[in-house]
Coordinates of C-alpha atoms and ligand atoms in Angstrom, one line a residue:
X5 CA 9.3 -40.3 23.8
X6 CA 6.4 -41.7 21.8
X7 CA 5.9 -43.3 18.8
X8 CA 2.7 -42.3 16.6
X9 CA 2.1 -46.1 14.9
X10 CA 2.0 -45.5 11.7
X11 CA 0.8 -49.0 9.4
X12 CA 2.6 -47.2 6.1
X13 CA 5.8 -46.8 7.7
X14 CA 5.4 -50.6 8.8
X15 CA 4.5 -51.8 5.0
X16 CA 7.8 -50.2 3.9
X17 CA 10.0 -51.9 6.6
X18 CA 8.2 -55.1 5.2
X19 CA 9.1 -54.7 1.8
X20 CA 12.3 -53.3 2.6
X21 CA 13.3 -56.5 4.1
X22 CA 12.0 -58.5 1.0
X23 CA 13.7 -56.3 -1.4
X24 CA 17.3 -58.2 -1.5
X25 CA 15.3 -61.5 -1.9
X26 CA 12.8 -59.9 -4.5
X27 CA 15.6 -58.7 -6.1
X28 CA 17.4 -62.3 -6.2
X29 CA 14.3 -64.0 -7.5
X30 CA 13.8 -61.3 -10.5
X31 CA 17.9 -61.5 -11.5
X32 CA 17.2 -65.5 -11.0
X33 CA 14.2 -65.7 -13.3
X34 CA 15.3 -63.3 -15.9
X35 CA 16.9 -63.9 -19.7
X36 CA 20.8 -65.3 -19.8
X37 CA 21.7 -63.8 -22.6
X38 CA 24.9 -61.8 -22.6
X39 CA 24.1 -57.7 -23.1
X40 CA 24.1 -56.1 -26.1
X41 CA 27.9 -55.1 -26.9
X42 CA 26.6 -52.0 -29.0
X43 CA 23.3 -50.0 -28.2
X44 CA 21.5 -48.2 -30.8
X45 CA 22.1 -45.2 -29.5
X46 CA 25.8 -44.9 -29.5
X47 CA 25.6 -46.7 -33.3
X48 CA 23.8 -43.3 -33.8
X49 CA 26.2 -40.9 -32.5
X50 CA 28.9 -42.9 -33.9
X51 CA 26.6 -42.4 -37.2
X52 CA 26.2 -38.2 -36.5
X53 CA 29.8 -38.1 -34.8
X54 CA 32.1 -39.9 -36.4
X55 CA 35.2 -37.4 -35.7
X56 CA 38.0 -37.3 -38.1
X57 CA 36.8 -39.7 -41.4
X58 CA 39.3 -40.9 -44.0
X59 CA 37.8 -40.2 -47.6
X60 CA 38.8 -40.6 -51.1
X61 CA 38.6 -38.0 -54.0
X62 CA 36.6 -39.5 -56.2
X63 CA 35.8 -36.7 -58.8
X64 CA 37.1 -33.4 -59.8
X65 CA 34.9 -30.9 -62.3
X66 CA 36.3 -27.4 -63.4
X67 CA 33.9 -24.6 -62.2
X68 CA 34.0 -21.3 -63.8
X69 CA 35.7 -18.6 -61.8
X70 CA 38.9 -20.3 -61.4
X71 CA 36.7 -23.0 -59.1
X72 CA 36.6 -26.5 -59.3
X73 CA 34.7 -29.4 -58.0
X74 CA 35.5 -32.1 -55.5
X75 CA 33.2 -35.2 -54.8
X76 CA 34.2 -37.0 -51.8
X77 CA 33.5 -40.6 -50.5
X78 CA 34.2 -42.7 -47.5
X79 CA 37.0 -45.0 -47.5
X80 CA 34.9 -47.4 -45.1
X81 CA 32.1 -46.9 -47.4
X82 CA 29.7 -45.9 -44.7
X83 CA 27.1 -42.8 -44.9
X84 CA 28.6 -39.2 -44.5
X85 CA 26.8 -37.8 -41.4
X86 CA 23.9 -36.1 -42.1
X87 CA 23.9 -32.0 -41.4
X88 CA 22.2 -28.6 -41.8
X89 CA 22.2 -27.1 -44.9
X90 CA 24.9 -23.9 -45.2
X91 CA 27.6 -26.4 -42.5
X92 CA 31.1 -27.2 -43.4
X93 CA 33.8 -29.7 -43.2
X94 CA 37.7 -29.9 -42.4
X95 CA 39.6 -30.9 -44.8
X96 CA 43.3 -32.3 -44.6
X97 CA 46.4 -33.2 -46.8
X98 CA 50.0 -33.6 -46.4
X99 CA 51.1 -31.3 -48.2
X100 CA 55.4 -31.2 -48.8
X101 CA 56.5 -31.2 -44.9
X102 CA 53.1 -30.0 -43.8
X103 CA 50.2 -31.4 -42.2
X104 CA 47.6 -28.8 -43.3
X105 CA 43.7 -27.8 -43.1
X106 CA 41.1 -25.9 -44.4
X107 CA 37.2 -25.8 -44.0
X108 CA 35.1 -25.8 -47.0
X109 CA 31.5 -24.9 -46.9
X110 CA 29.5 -28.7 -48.1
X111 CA 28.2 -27.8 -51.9
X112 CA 25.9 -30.9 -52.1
X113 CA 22.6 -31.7 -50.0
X114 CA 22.5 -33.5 -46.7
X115 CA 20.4 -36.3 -48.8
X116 CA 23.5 -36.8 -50.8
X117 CA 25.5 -37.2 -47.5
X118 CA 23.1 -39.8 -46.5
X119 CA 23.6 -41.4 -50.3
X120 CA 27.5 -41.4 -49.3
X121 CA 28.5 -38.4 -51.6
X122 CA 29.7 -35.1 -50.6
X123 CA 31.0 -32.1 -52.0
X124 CA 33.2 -29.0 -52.2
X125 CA 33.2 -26.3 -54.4
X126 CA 37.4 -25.0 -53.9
X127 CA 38.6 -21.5 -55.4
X128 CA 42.3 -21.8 -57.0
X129 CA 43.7 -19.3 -54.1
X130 CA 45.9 -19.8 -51.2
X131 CA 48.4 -22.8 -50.1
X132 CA 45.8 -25.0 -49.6
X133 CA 43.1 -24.3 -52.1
X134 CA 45.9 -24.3 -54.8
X135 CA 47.7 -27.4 -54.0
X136 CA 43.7 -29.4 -54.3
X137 CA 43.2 -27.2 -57.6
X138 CA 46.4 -28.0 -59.2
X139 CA 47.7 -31.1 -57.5
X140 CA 44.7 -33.4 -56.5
X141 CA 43.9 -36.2 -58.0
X142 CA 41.5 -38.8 -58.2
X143 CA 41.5 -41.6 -56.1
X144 CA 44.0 -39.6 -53.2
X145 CA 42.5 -40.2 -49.7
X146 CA 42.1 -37.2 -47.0
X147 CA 41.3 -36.9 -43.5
X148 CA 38.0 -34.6 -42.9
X149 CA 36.1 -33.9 -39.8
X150 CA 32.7 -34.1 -39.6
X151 CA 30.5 -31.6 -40.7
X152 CA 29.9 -28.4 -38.3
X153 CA 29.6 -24.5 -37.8
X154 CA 26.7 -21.8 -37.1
X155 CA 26.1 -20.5 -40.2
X156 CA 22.6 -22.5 -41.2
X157 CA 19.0 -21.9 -41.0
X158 CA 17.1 -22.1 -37.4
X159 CA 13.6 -22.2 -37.2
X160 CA 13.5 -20.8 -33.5
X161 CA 15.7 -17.8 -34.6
X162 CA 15.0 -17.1 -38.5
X163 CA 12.5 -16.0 -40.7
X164 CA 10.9 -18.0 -42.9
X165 CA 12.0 -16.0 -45.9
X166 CA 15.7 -15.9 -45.6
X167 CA 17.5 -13.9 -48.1
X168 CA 21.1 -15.1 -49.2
X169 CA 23.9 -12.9 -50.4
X170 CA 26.9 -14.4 -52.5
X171 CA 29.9 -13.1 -54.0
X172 CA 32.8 -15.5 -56.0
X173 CA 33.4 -18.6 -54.3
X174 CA 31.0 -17.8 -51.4
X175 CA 28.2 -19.7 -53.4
X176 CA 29.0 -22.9 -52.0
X177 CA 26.7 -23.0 -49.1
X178 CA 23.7 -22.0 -51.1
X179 CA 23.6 -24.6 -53.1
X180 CA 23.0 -26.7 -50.0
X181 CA 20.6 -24.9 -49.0
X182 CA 18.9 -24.2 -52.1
X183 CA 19.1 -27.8 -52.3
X184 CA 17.3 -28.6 -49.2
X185 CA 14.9 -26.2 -49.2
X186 CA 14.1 -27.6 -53.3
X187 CA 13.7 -31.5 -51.4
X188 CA 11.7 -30.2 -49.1
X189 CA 14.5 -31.0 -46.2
X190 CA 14.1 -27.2 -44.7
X191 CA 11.1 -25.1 -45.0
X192 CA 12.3 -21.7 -45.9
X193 CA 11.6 -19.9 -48.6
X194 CA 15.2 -19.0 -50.3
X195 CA 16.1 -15.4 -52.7
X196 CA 19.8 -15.5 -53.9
X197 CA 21.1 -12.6 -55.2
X198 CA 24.9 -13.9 -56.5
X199 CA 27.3 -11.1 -57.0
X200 CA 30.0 -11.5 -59.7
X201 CA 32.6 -9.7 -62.4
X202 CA 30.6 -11.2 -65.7
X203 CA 28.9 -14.0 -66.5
X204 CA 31.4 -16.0 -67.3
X205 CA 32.6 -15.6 -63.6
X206 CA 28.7 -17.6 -62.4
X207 CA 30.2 -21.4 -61.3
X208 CA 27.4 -23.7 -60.8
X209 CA 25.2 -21.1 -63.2
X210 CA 23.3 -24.2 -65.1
X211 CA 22.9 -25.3 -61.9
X212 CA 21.4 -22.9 -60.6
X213 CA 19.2 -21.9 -63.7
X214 CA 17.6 -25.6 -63.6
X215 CA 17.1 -25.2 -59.9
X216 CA 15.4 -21.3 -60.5
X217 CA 13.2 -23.6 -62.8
X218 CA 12.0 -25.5 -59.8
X219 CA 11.2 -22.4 -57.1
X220 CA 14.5 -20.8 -56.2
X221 CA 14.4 -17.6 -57.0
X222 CA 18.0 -15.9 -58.2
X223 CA 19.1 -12.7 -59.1
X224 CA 22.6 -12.3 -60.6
X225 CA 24.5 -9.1 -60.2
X226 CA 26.6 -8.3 -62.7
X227 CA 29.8 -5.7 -61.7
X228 CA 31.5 -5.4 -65.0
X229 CA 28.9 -6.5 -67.3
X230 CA 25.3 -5.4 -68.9
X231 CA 23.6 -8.4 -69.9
X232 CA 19.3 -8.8 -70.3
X233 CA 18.1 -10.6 -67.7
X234 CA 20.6 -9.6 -65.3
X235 CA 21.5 -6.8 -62.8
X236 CA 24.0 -4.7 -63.1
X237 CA 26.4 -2.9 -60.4
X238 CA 26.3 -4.3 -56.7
X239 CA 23.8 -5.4 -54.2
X240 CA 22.7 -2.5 -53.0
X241 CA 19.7 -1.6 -50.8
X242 CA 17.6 -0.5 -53.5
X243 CA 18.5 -3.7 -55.1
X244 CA 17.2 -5.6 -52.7
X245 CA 14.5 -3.8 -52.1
X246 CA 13.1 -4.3 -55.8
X247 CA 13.4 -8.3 -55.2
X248 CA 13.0 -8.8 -51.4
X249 CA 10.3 -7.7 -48.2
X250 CA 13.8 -6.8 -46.7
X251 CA 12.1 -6.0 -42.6
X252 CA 11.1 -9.7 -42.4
X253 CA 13.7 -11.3 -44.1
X254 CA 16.7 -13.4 -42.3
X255 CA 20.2 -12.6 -44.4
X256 CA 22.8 -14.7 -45.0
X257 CA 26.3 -13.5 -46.3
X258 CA 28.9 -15.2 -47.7
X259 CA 31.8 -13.7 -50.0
X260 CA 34.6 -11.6 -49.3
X261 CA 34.9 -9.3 -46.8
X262 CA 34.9 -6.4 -48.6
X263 CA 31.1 -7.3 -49.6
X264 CA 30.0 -7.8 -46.3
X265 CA 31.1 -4.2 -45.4
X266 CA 29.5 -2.9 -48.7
X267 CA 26.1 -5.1 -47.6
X268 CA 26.2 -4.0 -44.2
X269 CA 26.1 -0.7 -44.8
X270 CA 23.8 -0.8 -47.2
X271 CA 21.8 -2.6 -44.8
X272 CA 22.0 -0.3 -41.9
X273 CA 19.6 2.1 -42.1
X274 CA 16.9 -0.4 -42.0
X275 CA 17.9 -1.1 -38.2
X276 CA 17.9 -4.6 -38.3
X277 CA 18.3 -6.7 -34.9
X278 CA 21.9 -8.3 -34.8
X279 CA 20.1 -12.1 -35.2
X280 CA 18.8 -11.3 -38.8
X281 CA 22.1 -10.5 -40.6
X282 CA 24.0 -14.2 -40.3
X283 CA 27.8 -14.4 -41.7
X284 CA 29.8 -17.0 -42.9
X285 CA 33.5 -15.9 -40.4
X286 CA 36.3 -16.6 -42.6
X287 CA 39.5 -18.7 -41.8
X288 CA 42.0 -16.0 -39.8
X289 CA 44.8 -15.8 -42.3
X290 CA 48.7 -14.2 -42.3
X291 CA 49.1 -10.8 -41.2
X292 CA 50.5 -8.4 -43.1
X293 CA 53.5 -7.4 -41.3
X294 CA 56.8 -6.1 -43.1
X295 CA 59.6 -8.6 -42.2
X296 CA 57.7 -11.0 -39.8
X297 CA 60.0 -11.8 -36.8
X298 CA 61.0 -15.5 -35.9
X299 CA 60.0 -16.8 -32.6
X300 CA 60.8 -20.3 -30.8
X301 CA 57.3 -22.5 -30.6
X302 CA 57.3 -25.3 -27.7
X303 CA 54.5 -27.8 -28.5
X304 CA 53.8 -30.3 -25.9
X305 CA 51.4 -33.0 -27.7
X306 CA 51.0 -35.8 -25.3
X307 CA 54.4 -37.6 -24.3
X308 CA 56.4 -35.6 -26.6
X309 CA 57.6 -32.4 -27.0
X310 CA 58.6 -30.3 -30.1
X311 CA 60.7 -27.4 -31.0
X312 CA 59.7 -25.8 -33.7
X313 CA 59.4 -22.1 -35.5
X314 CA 56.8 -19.7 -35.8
X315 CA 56.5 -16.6 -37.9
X316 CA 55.0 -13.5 -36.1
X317 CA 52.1 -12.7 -38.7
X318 CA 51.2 -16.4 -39.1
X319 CA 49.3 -18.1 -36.1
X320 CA 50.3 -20.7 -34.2
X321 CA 48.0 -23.3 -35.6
X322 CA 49.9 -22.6 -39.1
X323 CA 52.8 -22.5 -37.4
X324 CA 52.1 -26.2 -36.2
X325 CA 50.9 -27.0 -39.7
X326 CA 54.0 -26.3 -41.2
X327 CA 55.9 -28.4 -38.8
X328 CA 53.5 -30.7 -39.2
X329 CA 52.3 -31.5 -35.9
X330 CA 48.8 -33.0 -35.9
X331 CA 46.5 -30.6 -34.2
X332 CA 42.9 -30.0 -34.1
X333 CA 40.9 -28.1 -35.9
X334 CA 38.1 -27.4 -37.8
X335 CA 36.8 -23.4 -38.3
X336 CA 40.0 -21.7 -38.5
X337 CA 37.7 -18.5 -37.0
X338 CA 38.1 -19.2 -33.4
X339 CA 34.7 -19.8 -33.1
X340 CA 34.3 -23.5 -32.7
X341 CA 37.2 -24.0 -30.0
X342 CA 37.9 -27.3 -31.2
X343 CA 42.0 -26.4 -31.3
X344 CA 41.3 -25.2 -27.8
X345 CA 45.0 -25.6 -26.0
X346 CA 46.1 -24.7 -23.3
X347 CA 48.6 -21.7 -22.8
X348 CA 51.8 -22.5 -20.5
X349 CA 54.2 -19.3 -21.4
X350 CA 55.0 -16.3 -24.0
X351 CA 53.2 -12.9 -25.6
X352 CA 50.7 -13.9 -27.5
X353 CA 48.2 -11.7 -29.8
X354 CA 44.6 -12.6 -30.2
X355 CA 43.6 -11.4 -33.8
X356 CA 40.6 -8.8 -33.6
X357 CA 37.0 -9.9 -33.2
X358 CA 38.1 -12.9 -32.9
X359 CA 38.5 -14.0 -29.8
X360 CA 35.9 -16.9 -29.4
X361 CA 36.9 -18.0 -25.9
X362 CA 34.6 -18.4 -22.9
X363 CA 35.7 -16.3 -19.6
X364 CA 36.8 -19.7 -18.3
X365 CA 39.3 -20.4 -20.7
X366 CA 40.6 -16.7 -20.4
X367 CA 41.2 -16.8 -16.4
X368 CA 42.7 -20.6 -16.6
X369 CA 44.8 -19.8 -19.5
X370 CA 43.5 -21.7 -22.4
X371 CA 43.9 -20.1 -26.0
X372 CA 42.5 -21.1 -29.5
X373 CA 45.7 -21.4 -32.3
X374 CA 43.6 -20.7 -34.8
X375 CA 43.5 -17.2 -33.9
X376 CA 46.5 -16.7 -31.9
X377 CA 50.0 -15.2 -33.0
X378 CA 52.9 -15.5 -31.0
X379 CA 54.7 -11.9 -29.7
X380 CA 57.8 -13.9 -28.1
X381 CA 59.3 -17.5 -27.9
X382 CA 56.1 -19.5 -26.3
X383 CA 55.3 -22.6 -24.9
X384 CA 51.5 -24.9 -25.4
X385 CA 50.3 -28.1 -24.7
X386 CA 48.1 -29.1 -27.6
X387 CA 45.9 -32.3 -27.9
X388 CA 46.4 -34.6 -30.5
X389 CA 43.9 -34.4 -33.9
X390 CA 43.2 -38.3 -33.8
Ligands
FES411 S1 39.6 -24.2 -35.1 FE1 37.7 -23.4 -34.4 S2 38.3 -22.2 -32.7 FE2 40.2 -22.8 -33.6

């Protein structure tokens, strides 16, 4: 057989035989000083993603509407991460025997997160909401994740004028993002049409006045009052109409569900693509079921293993609440699959349109408490919160 000489192929044996030696000679001549113990760029993530934070109430502020006002701080005195305008947080208490959550949509602007202030705008309604509205007080520390969720604006999917619906506590997000489109951190241009009983139902309405003063434009609908200078009845398509270019708006929903049926509908005939009408999911709450049976809950959480109760119309995440086991989560929606878990036996019922899991998790038997009710005595295995 014969070789074709090739002088290339000789140059790289040549420096392939120098290339331990080079190697020597650069690692010889080169700094001695130790390596950086922290990089930049994991001070950043640790600065974006800090996980669970410990923070302390710091002020509360009656809202109308049976609303009131919660400023947070971190205990460590650091920077709350900064996020997109309309996200929320996780926030937890011990509450009697339970270890409980809820996720509240941010009220203040990402600036102020920056600044090391956040807020929360909380309705006096449910176990959680009413123990911070009646029971809270300054100075008491929490745990709260960082901020997350889908329901903000996106330049590559949205348009530019994005029209925002509200109705009772469902305000919160908007004044984010009324906020940050007003300090010029988003470019949209923002209608709000708020839906409430009366006027004296409006929280944050001085707010909202001086920030109508500055370019927001809002558009208060009054149900059960006539007053000049506001609408009366509900948002309806003609209503919207009269304020809004509706076919090249973005919407974004947030209120009960019983006004995102009523906007939908109203909505429909103008055939809009799925991507333009965005909705704030709700936590999945209790079912209503007529004496709930009792079933047997096995919890495996690292080395140990619980017994503990759960009711059939409340989920198993609840369930674990009550007990108060330390699990994760953060939407309550099953959408963010961050109390992702892993299923070992039991009937179990997925509430509807909300099952958030990917076809993976389905075939290799992973579930999301959040949204899950037990049918039967069942068994998990559940990470640990933090
Ligand atoms: S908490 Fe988000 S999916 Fe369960």
């Amino acid at each position: 057989m014969k070789f074709k000489k090739q002088v290339f192929g000789f140059m790289d044996m040549l420096r392939f035989k120098k290339l331990v030696p080079n190697r020597r000679e650069a690692l010889a001549s080169g700094p001695d000083t130790p390596l950086p113990k922290v990089y930049r760029t994991n001070q950043q993530a640790e600065r974006l993603h800090p996980g669970y934070m410990e923070v302390e109430l710091t002020k509360i502020r009656p809202l109308a509407a049976g609303m009131r006002e919660f400023t947070f701080r971190r205990v460590d005195s650091s920077a709350f991460p900064f996020f997109r305008a309309g996200q929320y947080v996780s926030l937890q208490a011990k509450i009697g025997d339970s270890l409980a959550s809820r996720p509240y949509s941010i009220v203040s602007s990402p600036r102020d997160a920056l600044a090391g202030r956040l807020v929360l705008g909380i309705e006096d309604a449910g176990f959680f909401s009413s123990y911070m509205c009646s029971q809270a007080k300054e100075g008491d520390r929490f745990h709260m994740t960082e901020p997350a969720g889908e329901f903000h604006y996106e330049t590559l999917r949205d348009s530019r004028k994005i029209v925002c619906i509200a109705g009772g506590s469902g305000i919160t997000p908007f004044m984010s993002m009324a906020s940050a489109m007003l300090d010029g951190t988003e470019d949209y241009e923002m209608t709000l049409f708020y839906g409430a009983k009366d006027r004296q139902h409006i929280p944050y309405h001085e707010e909202l006045t001086a920030m109508a003063e500055k370019g927001l434009k809002v558009i208060y609908v009054l149900s059960d009052e006539q007053a000049e200078g506001y609408e009366s009845g509900f948002i309806t398509r003609a209503l919207l109409e009269k304020y809004a270019d509706l076919r090249s708006a973005t919407f974004f929903l947030c209120g009960p569900s019983a006004m995102y049926q009523f906007v939908q509908e109203e909505l429909k005939p103008l055939g809009l693509p799925i991507k333009a009408v965005r909705k704030d999911a709700g936590s999945c709450t209790d079912l209503e079921i007529s004496d709930p049976g009792t079933f047997s809950l096995t919890v495996r959480m690292r080395d140990n293993v619980f017994e503990i109760k759960a009711r059939e119309n409340e989920t198993l995440l609840t369930a674990m609440e009550r007990a108060g086991l330390n699990a994760p989560n953060k939407c309550r929606a099953g959408g963010c699959g961050f109390c992702h878990s892993k299923w070992i036996k039991g009937e179990f019922v997925i509430a509807e349109d909300r099952d958030g899991r990917r076809e993976a998790d389905k075939k290799f038997g992973f579930i999301h408490p959040c949204v899950t009710y037990p049918a039967g005595d069942m068994e998990i295995e559940v990470p640990v919160a933090y």
